Amino acid sequence: MSGVAETVAFRPSGPLRGSVRVPGDKSITQRALLIGAVCDGPVEIVDPVWAGDPLSTAGMVRDLGVTIAGLAGRQRRAVVHGVGLRGLRAPRRALDAGNSGTGMRLLAGLLAGQNGTFVIDGDRSLRARPMGRVVVPLRAMGARIDARDGEFAPLTIDGTPLRGITYRLPVASAQVKSCLLLAGLLAPDETVVVEPAASRDHTERMLAAAGASLRRAAGEVAVRGAERLSLERVVVPGDLSSAAFLVAAALLVPGSHLRLVEVGLNPTRLGFCEVVRRMGGLVEWAVTGCDGGEPRGEIEVRASRLHGTTVPAAETPSLVDEVTLLALLGCFAEGETVVEGVGDLRAKESDRLTAIVEIVNALGGEAEAGDDVLRVRGSALRGGAVSSRGDHRLAMLGAVAGLVCPAGVDVSGFEAAAVTFPGFASVLEEVLPS
């Protein structure tokens, strides 16, 4: 494995072996920063991941008048000095979400009921991602919020009193659900979000730990307006979506046996591991502890002979970040692998669905996509050159593919991997034979 400028070459290097801890969970880190900002008093964050998106979210929190100790040195322990539910201050300049859709959408909910006028902007990629999905329900809550062309960033928010609503999500989305729950904290009555399928529930777990009044039932979650939140500490587990790339590599590289420790094992994030097991993958996991409602534990994975499967749309929200890996596994599985309900991937950091198909086919595979479905037929890949397109998951997809393609894979724009997994190439070197 060697790197030149922005292109990194990945080649078959033998089995992955050993024990490794992946960086902290990006989703939990960002929620800890945002919820911590509106708590009464300090909130300690242990093992945050200081990757691109959390750094952008931390920057916005700081610009809103919140002090974050430990941010400057990117330390393993940070303290967010919360200013209370209604204590965020409008800055003179636009808030910069960078490439973080999570940061922009969740913060929009928190700001909708604050005092002052706020503008949230982002980079060119984020400006192309749909924000109407939070604008519409926030307006139904009484928010004064405008978006470019009614759909895109920058978002301009004039804080105003909110009211609770019942909102049925057109598409399962943890970001939209979280936005409305955070806005609901600032409404005097109950806000109910109805989901067509279960999505990750980190926000609900953290709000409950902070003392919010939450009600959960099959297919819906509700929150009541609050006067204060209090959260002493958030321990961030390893990011399961990051671990999934190492799981995929160990499944595909012959002779591999890998153990991943201190990984978040939230049930709403285990869809990838469950589908892999259905494909014949030798993967096991066990919960060893729980912090703030978030289970953590170990994953053990061995090289496996796989067969294709169908992932129905109802399962996709629990593995939406791992569809790239299911496509790669499908290339080495017997038969066909079908993933339904993937249309939303067209609105990620890139048109990820189209990119997956083009990358697989460029490496010698057979993949195709419809409006809402991905199909991959088992066919050994040969290798080649791919571009990350500025998308962290595509960068790591190319890296894993390079370990199993005879000709290897050259990944241009590999630096995008740092958005989620700083040091990904170095971690691979630790578990590959020297």
Tab-separated table of C-alpha atoms in Angstrom:
chain	number	residue	atom	x	y	z
A	1	MET	CA	0.000	0.000	0.000
A	2	SER	CA	1.553	3.327	-1.024
A	3	GLY	CA	0.333	6.856	-1.599
A	4	VAL	CA	1.335	9.576	-4.053
A	5	ALA	CA	-0.324	13.007	-3.783
A	6	GLU	CA	-4.094	12.452	-3.683
A	7	THR	CA	-4.044	8.945	-5.151
A	8	VAL	CA	-3.467	5.908	-2.929
A	9	ALA	CA	-2.823	2.417	-4.293
A	10	PHE	CA	-4.288	-0.612	-2.513
A	11	ARG	CA	-3.039	-4.101	-3.411
A	12	PRO	CA	-3.694	-7.661	-2.183
A	13	SER	CA	-1.488	-8.135	0.885
A	14	GLY	CA	-2.622	-11.308	2.600
A	15	PRO	CA	-5.077	-11.927	5.470
A	16	LEU	CA	-6.246	-9.340	7.972
A	17	ARG	CA	-5.521	-10.471	11.513
A	18	GLY	CA	-5.539	-8.986	14.972
A	19	SER	CA	-7.599	-6.720	17.170
A	20	VAL	CA	-8.432	-3.113	16.365
A	21	ARG	CA	-10.498	-0.212	17.682
A	22	VAL	CA	-12.099	2.064	15.110
A	23	PRO	CA	-12.574	5.831	15.619
A	24	GLY	CA	-15.521	7.090	17.637
A	25	ASP	CA	-19.014	7.204	16.191
A	26	LYS	CA	-19.548	10.295	14.047
A	27	SER	CA	-23.324	10.358	14.546
A	28	ILE	CA	-23.065	10.153	18.333
A	29	THR	CA	-20.246	12.707	18.502
A	30	GLN	CA	-22.274	15.265	16.562
A	31	ARG	CA	-25.380	14.693	18.663
A	32	ALA	CA	-23.325	15.041	21.847
A	33	LEU	CA	-22.018	18.400	20.630
A	34	LEU	CA	-25.459	19.709	19.675
A	35	ILE	CA	-27.433	18.386	22.644
A	36	GLY	CA	-24.589	19.271	24.999
A	37	ALA	CA	-24.731	22.842	23.717
A	38	VAL	CA	-28.308	23.287	25.002
A	39	CYS	CA	-27.878	21.461	28.307
A	40	ASP	CA	-27.643	23.334	31.596
A	41	GLY	CA	-24.007	23.152	32.568
A	42	PRO	CA	-20.998	21.178	31.288
A	43	VAL	CA	-21.211	17.911	29.346
A	44	GLU	CA	-18.108	15.723	29.057
A	45	ILE	CA	-17.607	13.861	25.774
A	46	VAL	CA	-15.225	10.912	26.017
A	47	ASP	CA	-13.547	9.592	22.847
A	48	PRO	CA	-15.172	11.928	20.307
A	49	VAL	CA	-14.077	11.518	16.706
A	50	TRP	CA	-12.522	14.724	15.389
A	51	ALA	CA	-13.207	13.940	11.744
A	52	GLY	CA	-14.417	16.450	9.165
A	53	ASP	CA	-18.151	16.456	9.966
A	54	PRO	CA	-17.880	16.618	13.781
A	55	LEU	CA	-15.311	19.408	13.461
A	56	SER	CA	-17.758	21.362	11.302
A	57	THR	CA	-20.534	20.810	13.847
A	58	ALA	CA	-18.229	21.815	16.702
A	59	GLY	CA	-17.342	24.989	14.823
A	60	MET	CA	-21.011	25.914	14.467
A	61	VAL	CA	-21.676	25.217	18.153
A	62	ARG	CA	-18.762	27.449	19.109
A	63	ASP	CA	-20.008	30.227	16.820
A	64	LEU	CA	-23.347	30.069	18.648
A	65	GLY	CA	-21.632	31.143	21.858
A	66	VAL	CA	-20.839	27.744	23.376
A	67	THR	CA	-17.391	27.018	24.801
A	68	ILE	CA	-15.873	23.611	23.971
A	69	ALA	CA	-12.807	22.702	25.997
A	70	GLY	CA	-10.507	20.162	24.355
A	71	LEU	CA	-11.487	21.071	20.796
A	72	ALA	CA	-8.361	23.016	19.902
A	73	GLY	CA	-6.057	20.071	20.594
A	74	ARG	CA	-8.581	17.501	19.332
A	75	GLN	CA	-8.291	15.757	22.660
A	76	ARG	CA	-9.850	12.441	23.684
A	77	ARG	CA	-11.944	14.259	26.259
A	78	ALA	CA	-13.910	17.392	25.467
A	79	VAL	CA	-16.253	19.449	27.621
A	80	VAL	CA	-19.180	21.331	26.117
A	81	HIS	CA	-20.289	24.146	28.397
A	82	GLY	CA	-24.004	24.138	27.667
A	83	VAL	CA	-25.918	27.414	27.629
A	84	GLY	CA	-29.417	26.025	28.157
A	85	LEU	CA	-32.250	25.163	25.784
A	86	ARG	CA	-32.848	28.761	24.715
A	87	GLY	CA	-29.380	30.193	25.211
A	88	LEU	CA	-27.838	29.937	21.715
A	89	ARG	CA	-26.751	33.342	20.358
A	90	ALA	CA	-27.022	34.418	16.736
A	91	PRO	CA	-23.551	35.067	15.250
A	92	ARG	CA	-22.820	37.875	12.817
A	93	ARG	CA	-21.722	35.465	10.100
A	94	ALA	CA	-23.249	32.388	8.523
A	95	LEU	CA	-22.732	29.096	10.321
A	96	ASP	CA	-20.581	26.743	8.228
A	97	ALA	CA	-21.771	23.108	8.252
A	98	GLY	CA	-19.013	22.088	5.843
A	99	ASN	CA	-20.092	18.753	4.361
A	100	SER	CA	-22.225	17.693	7.318
A	101	GLY	CA	-25.849	17.022	6.481
A	102	THR	CA	-26.342	15.823	10.055
A	103	GLY	CA	-25.010	19.095	11.446
A	104	MET	CA	-27.145	21.260	9.169
A	105	ARG	CA	-30.429	19.355	9.557
A	106	LEU	CA	-30.253	18.791	13.311
A	107	LEU	CA	-29.109	22.312	14.062
A	108	ALA	CA	-31.994	23.717	11.998
A	109	GLY	CA	-34.364	22.092	14.479
A	110	LEU	CA	-32.558	23.541	17.499
A	111	LEU	CA	-32.403	27.053	16.026
A	112	ALA	CA	-36.020	27.237	14.852
A	113	GLY	CA	-37.222	28.148	18.347
A	114	GLN	CA	-34.281	30.316	19.477
A	115	ASN	CA	-34.148	34.117	19.586
A	116	GLY	CA	-32.432	35.759	16.626
A	117	THR	CA	-31.724	35.217	12.955
A	118	PHE	CA	-29.405	32.418	11.869
A	119	VAL	CA	-27.962	31.381	8.501
A	120	ILE	CA	-26.584	27.857	7.991
A	121	ASP	CA	-24.480	27.219	4.898
A	122	GLY	CA	-22.125	24.480	3.715
A	123	ASP	CA	-19.739	23.412	0.985
A	124	ARG	CA	-20.724	22.876	-2.637
A	125	SER	CA	-21.653	19.239	-2.049
A	126	LEU	CA	-23.890	20.052	0.917
A	127	ARG	CA	-25.526	22.882	-1.009
A	128	ALA	CA	-26.713	20.296	-3.545
A	129	ARG	CA	-28.376	18.051	-0.952
A	130	PRO	CA	-32.131	18.344	-0.271
A	131	MET	CA	-33.084	20.400	2.775
A	132	GLY	CA	-36.760	20.733	1.917
A	133	ARG	CA	-37.360	17.566	3.919
A	134	VAL	CA	-36.705	19.553	7.129
A	135	VAL	CA	-37.969	22.928	5.893
A	136	VAL	CA	-41.517	21.656	5.244
A	137	PRO	CA	-42.203	20.076	8.663
A	138	LEU	CA	-40.450	22.891	10.543
A	139	ARG	CA	-42.740	25.385	8.841
A	140	ALA	CA	-45.687	23.253	9.931
A	141	MET	CA	-44.412	23.768	13.494
A	142	GLY	CA	-44.543	27.519	12.946
A	143	ALA	CA	-40.857	28.034	12.124
A	144	ARG	CA	-39.805	30.914	9.904
A	145	ILE	CA	-37.255	29.201	7.693
A	146	ASP	CA	-36.243	29.816	4.082
A	147	ALA	CA	-34.063	27.775	1.741
A	148	ARG	CA	-32.515	28.561	-1.615
A	149	ASP	CA	-35.082	27.658	-4.274
A	150	GLY	CA	-37.184	26.323	-1.405
A	151	GLU	CA	-35.005	23.226	-1.169
A	152	PHE	CA	-31.278	23.903	-0.743
A	153	ALA	CA	-28.776	25.572	1.574
A	154	PRO	CA	-28.138	28.185	2.732
A	155	LEU	CA	-30.970	28.033	5.255
A	156	THR	CA	-32.136	31.274	6.883
A	157	ILE	CA	-33.963	30.860	10.191
A	158	ASP	CA	-35.753	33.597	12.133
A	159	GLY	CA	-36.340	32.119	15.564
A	160	THR	CA	-39.964	32.106	16.685
A	161	PRO	CA	-42.228	30.235	19.124
A	162	LEU	CA	-43.046	26.732	17.866
A	163	ARG	CA	-46.004	24.378	18.223
A	164	GLY	CA	-46.031	20.595	18.386
A	165	ILE	CA	-47.293	18.597	15.419
A	166	THR	CA	-47.712	15.004	14.292
A	167	TYR	CA	-45.609	14.419	11.205
A	168	ARG	CA	-45.412	11.312	9.051
A	169	LEU	CA	-42.008	10.958	7.432
A	170	PRO	CA	-42.333	10.278	3.677
A	171	VAL	CA	-39.019	8.365	3.871
A	172	ALA	CA	-37.348	6.939	6.965
A	173	SER	CA	-34.658	9.424	7.990
A	174	ALA	CA	-32.866	9.693	11.315
A	175	GLN	CA	-31.742	13.213	10.437
A	176	VAL	CA	-35.254	14.531	9.743
A	177	LYS	CA	-36.669	12.702	12.773
A	178	SER	CA	-33.930	14.163	14.974
A	179	CYS	CA	-34.464	17.674	13.609
A	180	LEU	CA	-38.148	17.571	14.572
A	181	LEU	CA	-37.502	16.057	17.996
A	182	LEU	CA	-34.976	18.780	18.786
A	183	ALA	CA	-37.409	21.449	17.609
A	184	GLY	CA	-40.094	19.755	19.700
A	185	LEU	CA	-38.080	20.463	22.852
A	186	LEU	CA	-38.857	24.149	22.259
A	187	ALA	CA	-42.595	23.686	21.658
A	188	PRO	CA	-45.043	23.795	24.613
A	189	ASP	CA	-46.886	20.602	23.681
A	190	GLU	CA	-46.108	17.214	22.142
A	191	THR	CA	-44.341	16.610	18.828
A	192	VAL	CA	-44.896	13.180	17.259
A	193	VAL	CA	-42.812	11.714	14.427
A	194	VAL	CA	-44.218	8.674	12.606
A	195	GLU	CA	-41.692	6.557	10.680
A	196	PRO	CA	-42.405	4.249	7.715
A	197	ALA	CA	-39.461	2.110	8.902
A	198	ALA	CA	-37.166	2.229	11.905
A	199	SER	CA	-34.123	4.491	11.563
A	200	ARG	CA	-31.174	4.935	13.915
A	201	ASP	CA	-32.261	6.185	17.344
A	202	HIS	CA	-29.162	7.875	18.790
A	203	THR	CA	-31.042	11.147	19.301
A	204	GLU	CA	-33.840	9.503	21.283
A	205	ARG	CA	-31.392	7.651	23.506
A	206	MET	CA	-29.346	10.761	24.243
A	207	LEU	CA	-32.386	12.961	24.874
A	208	ALA	CA	-33.778	10.379	27.293
A	209	ALA	CA	-30.433	10.311	29.125
A	210	ALA	CA	-30.589	14.121	29.312
A	211	GLY	CA	-33.992	14.059	30.984
A	212	ALA	CA	-36.297	14.837	28.063
A	213	SER	CA	-39.871	13.512	28.185
A	214	LEU	CA	-39.961	10.922	25.411
A	215	ARG	CA	-42.673	8.486	24.416
A	216	ARG	CA	-41.853	5.615	22.075
A	217	ALA	CA	-44.269	3.189	20.445
A	218	ALA	CA	-44.207	0.968	17.376
A	219	GLY	CA	-43.515	3.176	14.382
A	220	GLU	CA	-43.439	6.507	16.208
A	221	VAL	CA	-41.584	8.620	18.747
A	222	ALA	CA	-42.828	11.710	20.581
A	223	VAL	CA	-41.222	14.417	22.705
A	224	ARG	CA	-42.720	17.083	24.955
A	225	GLY	CA	-41.420	20.599	25.361
A	226	ALA	CA	-38.761	20.915	28.023
A	227	GLU	CA	-37.452	23.615	30.330
A	228	ARG	CA	-33.985	22.165	30.770
A	229	LEU	CA	-31.702	19.273	29.851
A	230	SER	CA	-28.849	17.877	31.911
A	231	LEU	CA	-26.284	15.384	30.670
A	232	GLU	CA	-23.165	14.710	32.689
A	233	ARG	CA	-21.174	12.582	30.248
A	234	VAL	CA	-21.340	10.943	26.829
A	235	VAL	CA	-18.963	8.050	26.095
A	236	VAL	CA	-18.660	7.678	22.329
A	237	PRO	CA	-18.289	4.054	21.136
A	238	GLY	CA	-16.440	3.041	17.990
A	239	ASP	CA	-18.334	3.815	14.790
A	240	LEU	CA	-20.082	0.691	13.484
A	241	SER	CA	-20.275	2.147	9.970
A	242	SER	CA	-16.502	2.586	9.986
A	243	ALA	CA	-16.009	-0.886	11.423
A	244	ALA	CA	-18.122	-2.285	8.587
A	245	PHE	CA	-15.350	-1.571	6.074
A	246	LEU	CA	-12.949	-3.716	8.073
A	247	VAL	CA	-15.638	-6.383	8.452
A	248	ALA	CA	-16.076	-6.474	4.661
A	249	ALA	CA	-12.329	-6.689	4.087
A	250	ALA	CA	-11.981	-9.594	6.532
A	251	LEU	CA	-14.916	-11.431	4.933
A	252	LEU	CA	-13.363	-11.193	1.466
A	253	VAL	CA	-9.613	-11.638	2.016
A	254	PRO	CA	-8.835	-15.365	2.392
A	255	GLY	CA	-7.493	-16.456	5.756
A	256	SER	CA	-8.613	-13.317	7.605
A	257	HIS	CA	-9.667	-13.356	11.271
A	258	LEU	CA	-10.327	-9.936	12.767
A	259	ARG	CA	-11.642	-8.717	16.104
A	260	LEU	CA	-13.094	-5.238	16.496
A	261	VAL	CA	-13.371	-3.916	20.055
A	262	GLU	CA	-15.375	-1.176	21.786
A	263	VAL	CA	-17.712	-0.825	18.804
A	264	GLY	CA	-21.185	0.685	19.113
A	265	LEU	CA	-23.795	-2.074	18.800
A	266	ASN	CA	-26.975	-0.010	18.682
A	267	PRO	CA	-29.691	-2.370	17.327
A	268	THR	CA	-30.758	0.214	14.738
A	269	ARG	CA	-27.264	0.072	13.234
A	270	LEU	CA	-26.791	-3.713	13.054
A	271	GLY	CA	-28.555	-4.261	9.745
A	272	PHE	CA	-25.306	-4.735	7.824
A	273	CYS	CA	-24.017	-7.423	10.166
A	274	GLU	CA	-27.372	-9.207	10.094
A	275	VAL	CA	-27.486	-9.218	6.287
A	276	VAL	CA	-23.862	-10.397	6.109
A	277	ARG	CA	-24.740	-13.317	8.363
A	278	ARG	CA	-27.690	-14.086	6.058
A	279	MET	CA	-25.231	-14.172	3.155
A	280	GLY	CA	-23.197	-16.843	4.946
A	281	GLY	CA	-20.711	-14.480	6.539
A	282	LEU	CA	-18.932	-15.683	9.661
A	283	VAL	CA	-19.567	-12.639	11.826
A	284	GLU	CA	-20.475	-12.593	15.515
A	285	TRP	CA	-21.032	-9.752	17.948
A	286	ALA	CA	-21.560	-9.439	21.684
A	287	VAL	CA	-22.528	-6.515	23.901
A	288	THR	CA	-20.051	-5.995	26.748
A	289	GLY	CA	-21.282	-2.693	28.182
A	290	CYS	CA	-23.653	0.247	27.857
A	291	ASP	CA	-23.074	3.988	28.308
A	292	GLY	CA	-25.881	6.535	28.168
A	293	GLY	CA	-28.228	4.001	26.621
A	294	GLU	CA	-25.764	3.098	23.837
A	295	PRO	CA	-24.610	-0.551	23.851
A	296	ARG	CA	-21.026	-1.322	22.919
A	297	GLY	CA	-19.090	-4.525	22.455
A	298	GLU	CA	-17.004	-6.688	20.135
A	299	ILE	CA	-17.339	-7.983	16.586
A	300	GLU	CA	-15.450	-11.059	15.399
A	301	VAL	CA	-15.278	-11.821	11.690
A	302	ARG	CA	-13.606	-14.490	9.554
A	303	ALA	CA	-13.136	-14.892	5.821
A	304	SER	CA	-16.291	-16.462	4.397
A	305	ARG	CA	-17.901	-17.941	1.324
A	306	LEU	CA	-20.919	-15.770	0.537
A	307	HIS	CA	-24.148	-16.144	-1.388
A	308	GLY	CA	-26.436	-13.422	-2.679
A	309	THR	CA	-29.508	-12.135	-0.861
A	310	THR	CA	-32.326	-9.616	-1.165
A	311	VAL	CA	-32.527	-6.695	1.244
A	312	PRO	CA	-36.107	-5.346	1.329
A	313	ALA	CA	-36.736	-1.604	1.650
A	314	ALA	CA	-37.842	-1.975	5.270
A	315	GLU	CA	-34.316	-3.121	6.231
A	316	THR	CA	-32.401	-0.469	4.301
A	317	PRO	CA	-32.568	2.389	6.876
A	318	SER	CA	-30.530	0.260	9.302
A	319	LEU	CA	-27.701	-0.205	6.779
A	320	VAL	CA	-27.968	2.778	4.442
A	321	ASP	CA	-24.322	3.738	5.100
A	322	GLU	CA	-23.167	0.209	4.222
A	323	VAL	CA	-24.875	-0.224	0.835
A	324	THR	CA	-21.499	0.449	-0.787
A	325	LEU	CA	-20.121	-2.602	1.014
A	326	LEU	CA	-23.088	-4.820	0.187
A	327	ALA	CA	-22.415	-4.034	-3.475
A	328	LEU	CA	-18.797	-5.118	-3.076
A	329	LEU	CA	-19.721	-8.275	-1.177
A	330	GLY	CA	-22.282	-9.053	-3.866
A	331	CYS	CA	-19.510	-9.128	-6.450
A	332	PHE	CA	-17.874	-12.035	-4.609
A	333	ALA	CA	-21.094	-13.813	-3.627
A	334	GLU	CA	-22.736	-16.647	-5.511
A	335	GLY	CA	-25.850	-15.476	-7.363
A	336	GLU	CA	-27.454	-12.038	-7.227
A	337	THR	CA	-27.616	-9.479	-4.427
A	338	VAL	CA	-30.517	-7.004	-4.500
A	339	VAL	CA	-30.877	-3.974	-2.206
A	340	GLU	CA	-34.225	-2.179	-2.325
A	341	GLY	CA	-35.179	1.262	-1.018
A	342	VAL	CA	-31.882	2.916	-1.987
A	343	GLY	CA	-33.150	5.931	-3.927
A	344	ASP	CA	-32.075	8.304	-1.146
A	345	LEU	CA	-28.435	7.446	-1.891
A	346	ARG	CA	-28.685	9.759	-4.883
A	347	ALA	CA	-28.771	12.671	-2.410
A	348	LYS	CA	-25.695	11.858	-0.329
A	349	GLU	CA	-22.238	13.485	-0.571
A	350	SER	CA	-22.378	12.375	-4.206
A	351	ASP	CA	-24.974	10.537	-6.268
A	352	ARG	CA	-23.735	7.521	-4.355
A	353	LEU	CA	-26.045	5.026	-6.042
A	354	THR	CA	-24.832	5.859	-9.548
A	355	ALA	CA	-21.251	5.984	-8.291
A	356	ILE	CA	-21.486	2.500	-6.751
A	357	VAL	CA	-22.645	1.049	-10.048
A	358	GLU	CA	-19.951	2.830	-12.053
A	359	ILE	CA	-17.171	1.812	-9.644
A	360	VAL	CA	-18.236	-1.848	-9.533
A	361	ASN	CA	-18.494	-2.034	-13.325
A	362	ALA	CA	-15.184	-0.196	-13.818
A	363	LEU	CA	-13.466	-2.835	-11.676
A	364	GLY	CA	-14.930	-5.653	-13.773
A	365	GLY	CA	-18.145	-6.377	-11.900
A	366	GLU	CA	-21.787	-6.438	-12.942
A	367	ALA	CA	-24.077	-3.927	-11.255
A	368	GLU	CA	-27.091	-1.876	-12.241
A	369	ALA	CA	-29.481	0.472	-10.469
A	370	GLY	CA	-33.091	1.519	-10.953
A	371	ASP	CA	-34.815	4.433	-9.268
A	372	ASP	CA	-34.900	2.684	-5.905
A	373	VAL	CA	-33.055	-0.618	-6.280
A	374	LEU	CA	-29.478	-1.861	-6.675
A	375	ARG	CA	-28.623	-5.215	-8.280
A	376	VAL	CA	-25.200	-6.861	-8.238
A	377	ARG	CA	-24.338	-10.207	-9.820
A	378	GLY	CA	-21.524	-12.332	-8.473
A	379	SER	CA	-18.474	-11.899	-10.722
A	380	ALA	CA	-14.889	-11.642	-9.573
A	381	LEU	CA	-13.398	-8.169	-9.899
A	382	ARG	CA	-10.105	-7.548	-11.650
A	383	GLY	CA	-9.190	-4.076	-10.308
A	384	GLY	CA	-8.323	-0.729	-11.834
A	385	ALA	CA	-8.610	2.950	-10.922
A	386	VAL	CA	-11.550	4.754	-9.295
A	387	SER	CA	-12.338	8.209	-7.938
A	388	SER	CA	-13.832	8.896	-4.517
A	389	ARG	CA	-15.829	11.810	-5.978
A	390	GLY	CA	-15.227	13.511	-2.658
A	391	ASP	CA	-17.337	10.854	-0.876
A	392	HIS	CA	-15.711	9.228	2.157
A	393	ARG	CA	-17.567	5.927	1.779
A	394	LEU	CA	-16.591	5.593	-1.876
A	395	ALA	CA	-12.959	6.255	-0.954
A	396	MET	CA	-12.986	3.408	1.562
A	397	LEU	CA	-14.933	1.175	-0.839
A	398	GLY	CA	-12.098	1.525	-3.332
A	399	ALA	CA	-9.546	0.707	-0.628
A	400	VAL	CA	-11.278	-2.502	0.439
A	401	ALA	CA	-11.779	-3.545	-3.177
A	402	GLY	CA	-8.047	-3.117	-3.767
A	403	LEU	CA	-7.285	-5.769	-1.150
A	404	VAL	CA	-9.205	-8.441	-3.080
A	405	CYS	CA	-8.777	-7.412	-6.732
A	406	PRO	CA	-5.826	-9.166	-8.424
A	407	ALA	CA	-4.677	-5.923	-10.063
A	408	GLY	CA	-5.417	-3.807	-6.994
A	409	VAL	CA	-7.203	-0.461	-7.031
A	410	ASP	CA	-5.834	3.080	-7.277
A	411	VAL	CA	-8.139	5.467	-5.400
A	412	SER	CA	-7.944	9.131	-6.354
A	413	GLY	CA	-9.238	11.611	-3.822
A	414	PHE	CA	-8.656	9.126	-1.027
A	415	GLU	CA	-8.288	11.967	1.492
A	416	ALA	CA	-12.107	12.074	1.590
A	417	ALA	CA	-11.980	9.022	3.890
A	418	ALA	CA	-10.945	11.332	6.739
A	419	VAL	CA	-14.490	12.749	6.872
A	420	THR	CA	-15.473	9.590	8.789
A	421	PHE	CA	-12.357	7.503	9.425
A	422	PRO	CA	-9.142	9.470	9.947
A	423	GLY	CA	-6.161	7.157	9.500
A	424	PHE	CA	-8.099	4.418	7.691
A	425	ALA	CA	-5.099	3.408	5.558
A	426	SER	CA	-2.905	3.231	8.672
A	427	VAL	CA	-5.400	0.972	10.445
A	428	LEU	CA	-5.375	-1.370	7.452
A	429	GLU	CA	-1.585	-1.511	7.622
A	430	GLU	CA	-1.829	-2.544	11.293
A	431	VAL	CA	-3.911	-5.631	10.522
A	432	LEU	CA	-2.306	-6.633	7.208
A	433	PRO	CA	0.930	-8.661	7.061
A	434	SER	CA	4.041	-6.544	6.782
